[in-house]
Every structure is written in C-alpha cells, then in structure tokens.
XYZ file of C-alpha atoms in Angstrom:
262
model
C 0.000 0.000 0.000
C 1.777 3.229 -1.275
C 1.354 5.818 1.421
C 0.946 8.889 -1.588
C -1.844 7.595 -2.687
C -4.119 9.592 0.313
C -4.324 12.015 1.845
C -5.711 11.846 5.916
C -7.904 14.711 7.439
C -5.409 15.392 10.459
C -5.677 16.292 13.830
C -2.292 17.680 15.662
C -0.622 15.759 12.540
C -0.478 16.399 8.521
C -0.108 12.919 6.929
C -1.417 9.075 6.746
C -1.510 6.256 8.329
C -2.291 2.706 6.620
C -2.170 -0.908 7.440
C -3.948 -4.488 6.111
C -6.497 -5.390 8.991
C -6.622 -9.117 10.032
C -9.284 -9.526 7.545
C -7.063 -8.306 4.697
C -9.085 -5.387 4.701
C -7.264 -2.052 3.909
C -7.307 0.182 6.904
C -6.970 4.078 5.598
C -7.053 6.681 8.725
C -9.477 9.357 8.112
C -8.081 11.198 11.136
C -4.319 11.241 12.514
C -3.191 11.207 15.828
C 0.401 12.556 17.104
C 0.331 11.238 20.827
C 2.314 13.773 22.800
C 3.143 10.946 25.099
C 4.673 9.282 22.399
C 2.514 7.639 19.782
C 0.670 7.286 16.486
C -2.716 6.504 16.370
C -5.137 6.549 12.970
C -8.666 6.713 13.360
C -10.873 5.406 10.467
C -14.986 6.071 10.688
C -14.598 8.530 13.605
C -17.214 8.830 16.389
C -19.003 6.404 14.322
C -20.457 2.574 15.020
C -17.731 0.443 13.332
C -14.958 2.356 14.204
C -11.583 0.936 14.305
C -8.241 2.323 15.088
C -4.636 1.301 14.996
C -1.990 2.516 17.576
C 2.054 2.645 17.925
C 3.159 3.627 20.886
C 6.781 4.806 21.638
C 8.891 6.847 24.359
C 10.083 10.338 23.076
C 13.090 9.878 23.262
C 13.096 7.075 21.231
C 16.188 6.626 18.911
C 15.730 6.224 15.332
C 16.057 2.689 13.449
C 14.299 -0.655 14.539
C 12.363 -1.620 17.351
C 10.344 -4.797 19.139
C 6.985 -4.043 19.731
C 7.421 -5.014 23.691
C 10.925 -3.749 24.480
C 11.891 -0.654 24.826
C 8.207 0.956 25.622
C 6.723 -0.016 22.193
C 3.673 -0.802 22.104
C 0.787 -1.645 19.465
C -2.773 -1.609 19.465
C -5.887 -2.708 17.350
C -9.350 -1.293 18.076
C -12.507 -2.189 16.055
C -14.709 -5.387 15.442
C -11.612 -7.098 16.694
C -9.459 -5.327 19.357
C -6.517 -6.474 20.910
C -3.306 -5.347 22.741
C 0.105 -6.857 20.682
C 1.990 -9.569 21.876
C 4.702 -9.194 19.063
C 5.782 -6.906 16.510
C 8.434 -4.383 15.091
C 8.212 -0.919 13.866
C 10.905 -0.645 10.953
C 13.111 2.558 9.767
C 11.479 4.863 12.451
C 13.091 8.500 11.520
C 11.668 11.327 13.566
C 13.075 14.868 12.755
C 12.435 16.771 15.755
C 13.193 19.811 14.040
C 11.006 19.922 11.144
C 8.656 17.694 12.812
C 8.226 14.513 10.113
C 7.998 11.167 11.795
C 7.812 8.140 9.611
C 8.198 4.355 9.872
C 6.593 1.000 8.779
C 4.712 -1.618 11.345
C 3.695 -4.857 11.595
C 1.765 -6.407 15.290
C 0.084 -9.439 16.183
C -1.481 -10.526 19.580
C -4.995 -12.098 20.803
C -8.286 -9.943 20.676
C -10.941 -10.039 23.677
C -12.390 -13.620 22.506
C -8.748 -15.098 22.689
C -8.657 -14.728 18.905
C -5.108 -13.949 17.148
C -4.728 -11.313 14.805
C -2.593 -9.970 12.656
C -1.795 -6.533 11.333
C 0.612 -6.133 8.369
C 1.772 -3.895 5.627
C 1.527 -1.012 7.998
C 3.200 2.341 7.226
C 2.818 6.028 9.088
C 3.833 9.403 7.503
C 3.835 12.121 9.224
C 4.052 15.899 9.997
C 3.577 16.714 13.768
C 2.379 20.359 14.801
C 4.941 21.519 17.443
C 6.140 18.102 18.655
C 9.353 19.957 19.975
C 6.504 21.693 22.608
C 7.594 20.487 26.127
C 4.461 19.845 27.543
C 4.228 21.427 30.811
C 2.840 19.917 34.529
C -0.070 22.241 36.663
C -0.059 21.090 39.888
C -2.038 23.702 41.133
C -5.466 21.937 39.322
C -7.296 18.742 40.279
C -8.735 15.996 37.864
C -10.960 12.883 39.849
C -13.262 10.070 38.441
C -14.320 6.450 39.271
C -13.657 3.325 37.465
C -15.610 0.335 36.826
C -14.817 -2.042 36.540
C -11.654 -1.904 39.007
C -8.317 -1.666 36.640
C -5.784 -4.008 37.859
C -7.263 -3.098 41.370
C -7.436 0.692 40.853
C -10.862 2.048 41.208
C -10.817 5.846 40.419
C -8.407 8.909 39.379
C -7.701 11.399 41.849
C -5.069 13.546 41.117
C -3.412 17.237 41.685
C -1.159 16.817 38.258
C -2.753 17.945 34.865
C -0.213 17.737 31.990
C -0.879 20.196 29.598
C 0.707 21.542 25.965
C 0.099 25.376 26.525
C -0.619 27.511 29.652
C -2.609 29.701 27.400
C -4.853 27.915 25.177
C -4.369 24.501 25.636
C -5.041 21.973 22.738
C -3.704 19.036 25.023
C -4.788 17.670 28.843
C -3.829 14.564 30.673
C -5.117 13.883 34.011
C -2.067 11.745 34.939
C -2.089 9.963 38.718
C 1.247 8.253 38.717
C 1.239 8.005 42.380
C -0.645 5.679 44.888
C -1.837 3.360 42.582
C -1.987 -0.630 42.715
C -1.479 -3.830 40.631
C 1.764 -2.914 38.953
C -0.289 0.086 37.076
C 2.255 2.886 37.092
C 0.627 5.627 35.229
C -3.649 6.088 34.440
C -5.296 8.470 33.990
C -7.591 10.428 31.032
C -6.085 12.877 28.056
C -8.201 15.261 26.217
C -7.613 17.017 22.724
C -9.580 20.572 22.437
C -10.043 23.033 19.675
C -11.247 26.197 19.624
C -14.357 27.899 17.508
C -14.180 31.144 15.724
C -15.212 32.638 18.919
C -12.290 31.125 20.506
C -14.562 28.637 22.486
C -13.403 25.054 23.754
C -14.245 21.869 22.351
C -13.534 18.474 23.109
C -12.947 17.038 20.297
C -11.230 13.133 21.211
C -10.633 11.449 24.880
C -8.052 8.873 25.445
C -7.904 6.760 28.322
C -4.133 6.561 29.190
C -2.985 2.869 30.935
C 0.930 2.905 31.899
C 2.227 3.869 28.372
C -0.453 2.971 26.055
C -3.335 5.592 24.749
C -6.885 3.637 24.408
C -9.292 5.810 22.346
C -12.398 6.886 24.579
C -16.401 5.572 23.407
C -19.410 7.444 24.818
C -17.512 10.263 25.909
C -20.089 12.995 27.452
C -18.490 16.491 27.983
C -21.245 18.896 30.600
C -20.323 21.635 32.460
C -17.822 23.277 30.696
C -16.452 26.330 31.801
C -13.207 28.375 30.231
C -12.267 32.090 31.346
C -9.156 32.524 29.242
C -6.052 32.943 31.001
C -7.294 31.331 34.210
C -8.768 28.258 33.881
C -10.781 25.276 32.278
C -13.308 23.353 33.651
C -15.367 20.288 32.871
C -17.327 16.752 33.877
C -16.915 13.761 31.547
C -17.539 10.592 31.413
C -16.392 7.922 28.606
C -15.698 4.026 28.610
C -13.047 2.415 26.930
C -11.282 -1.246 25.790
C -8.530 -2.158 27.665
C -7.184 -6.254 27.488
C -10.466 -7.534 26.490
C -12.635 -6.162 28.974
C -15.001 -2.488 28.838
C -14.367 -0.038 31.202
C -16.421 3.200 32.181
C -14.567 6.388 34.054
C -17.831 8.301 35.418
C -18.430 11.327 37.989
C -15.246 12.606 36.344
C -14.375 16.354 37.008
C -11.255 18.327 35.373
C -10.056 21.650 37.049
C -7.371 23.143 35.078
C -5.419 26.040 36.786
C -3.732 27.822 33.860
C-alpha cells in the first residue's frame, strides 16, 4: 500500500496512516493522531459505530532505526470489530526529525483480541508531519482531575489527582489527568487525556478522549463532555464521562471532574 496515494484529514498531525487489517481489509485513517506521550494513532470512521483504530506507541526519546513491539516501551494496538493489545511486533526505519517535525516508519503487530482470537496486522506504514512536537508539555499542579472506574483496573478504582499535563498555559489543545502516584497492581501511570479546539469565537471543544494505561493511549467511546467552563487565562473546567477497551474487557470512568489552573 503506497502511502501517496491519500491524503488523511489530520488532527495535531499532517499525513497518513495505513495498514492491512486481520481480515485483509485495507485500513486508511481518516483522522491522525500525534500522541504527545509518544505515539501514532489513525482513526478510520470517527465517532461512528464500526470504528476501528490502529496505535504505535513509543517513548520520546526514542532513537531512530528498529524496534520490538514489547521492548523498549513499544507498544501496538488494534481497536474495532476485533481489538486487541500486541503480543509481538516491530516498527521498521522509524526517523523522527524533531526539528522539522516529520515522523515516519513501517509496522507490523500481532497478539490475541478479547475472545482469545489472534490477529494480525501487516503492511503497515505512518507518515507524518507533527504540529509543534518539539513543545515540552508542561505539569499544573495547582489543578485537580478525579473520576471512578468500573470495573476496578488491575485493582485501581478511580483517578484522583493534583497533576494535569498540559501543551500550553494559554490555550491549551492538550490535557492529561495523569495519577502516577498511589496506585496498585503494577499500574504505574492512568489516567484520562483530552484534545480541544477552539471555535471562531475562541470557544473550547472536546474534540477526542483517550484513556491513558501505563504507556499505552486507548481511544475513549461514549464520551459525554457537561459543564464546561473556560475564562481565558485562568482556567478550564469540565465533567466527563467515557468508557473504553482495555485487554479484552469495557471499562467506564464516570463522575469525572477536570479543574485546570492555567
């Protein structure tokens, strides 16, 4: 599959990402995904029944070359009508400029979906442009971000936490509610990220949730957004609520409340 041949609608990324599904299907992302964790995911049918998604995840500071899916803090997963966490896989000729911003590399991942059924993704390429990836993204520990979980997560039963991770002080387009502290079952990071936009009028949007588990990204269902509230320069507020896939079984984060102190 010849990466040229489309062209994605982006999100914080200009470029593509393909891949052959386990069905043989060809997977085309309508929407790209620059993790600013680390990570590339591509979103095909967005917001839509039948979505699928496929995501690499990677440190950043990752070096450029070849890499396990496994080692190193690579990981891989599948979403869709069969969704699964890799047990094995490589990402080939990785090259990220962090200057000009291009990331690209080829992928391959296998592993079990939630009915204990392999699958296989192949022929996998990503291609990309990332807006401001050199951005450090910043911690406000002045702001508070809580919600419960259910079913428990490796023992872990809500998010409480005084660290928001954010891309801009100003008019942030990135928020992770990140508890890294006080948490059980060998989890070492969880917690809920948030991509905004703004309207003409310069009003917030959420526009895609992630639920973040230790150093994978797992694109948020049902995500409800109520009681926003942004005064520019001081603050943004919300409640949400979403569920997500995570090793085979559904989760829901509910009662959830971000305070961002800006």
């Amino acid at each position: 599959m010849n990466l040229d041949t489309f062209d994605c609608i982006a999100d914080n990324a200009k470029g593509c990402v393909v891949a052959t599904l386990p069905t043989g299907e060809p997977f085309v992302a309508e929407v790209v995904v620059f993790d600013t964790l680390g990570g590339v995911m591509g979103i095909r049918k967005l917001m839509q029944e039948g979505e699928s998604f496929v995501y690499i995840g990677f440190p950043l500071d990752i070096e450029d070359g070849d890499h396990l899916v496994g080692q190193g803090g690579v990981s891989a997963h599948l979403g869709g009508d069969q969704s699964g966490v890799a047990e094995a896989g490589r990402v080939q000729g990785l090259k990220w400029n962090r200057t000009d911003g291009t990331l690209t590399g080829k992928f391959e991942f296998s592993g079990k979906d939630e009915n204990g059924q392999a699958f296989t993704v192949t022929g996998g390429e990503f291609n990309l442009v990332v807006s401001d990836c050199s951005q450090a993204l910043q911690a406000q520990t002045a702001s508070t971000a809580c919600a419960i979980i259910a079913p428990a997560l490796r023992g872990n039963t809500r998010i409480g936490t005084t660290t928001l991770v954010l891309d801009d002080r100003e008019r942030p387009s990135f928020i992770e509610a990140r508890q890294t502290l006080d948490l059980v079952g060998g989890v070492w990071r969880l917690g809920a990220a948030f991509f905004v936009t703004y309207d003409e009028q310069g009003l917030p949007e959420i526009t895609r949730a992630f639920a973040t588990v230790d150093n994978g990204g797992y694109l948020a269902r049902d995500v409800s957004i109520t009681r926003m509230n942004w005064v520019p320069g001081e603050g943004l507020s919300f409640d949400f609520a979403l569920s997500f896939d995570y090793n085979g079984t559904l989760y829901t984060m509910h009662d959830g409340r971000v305070d961002l102190k800006l």
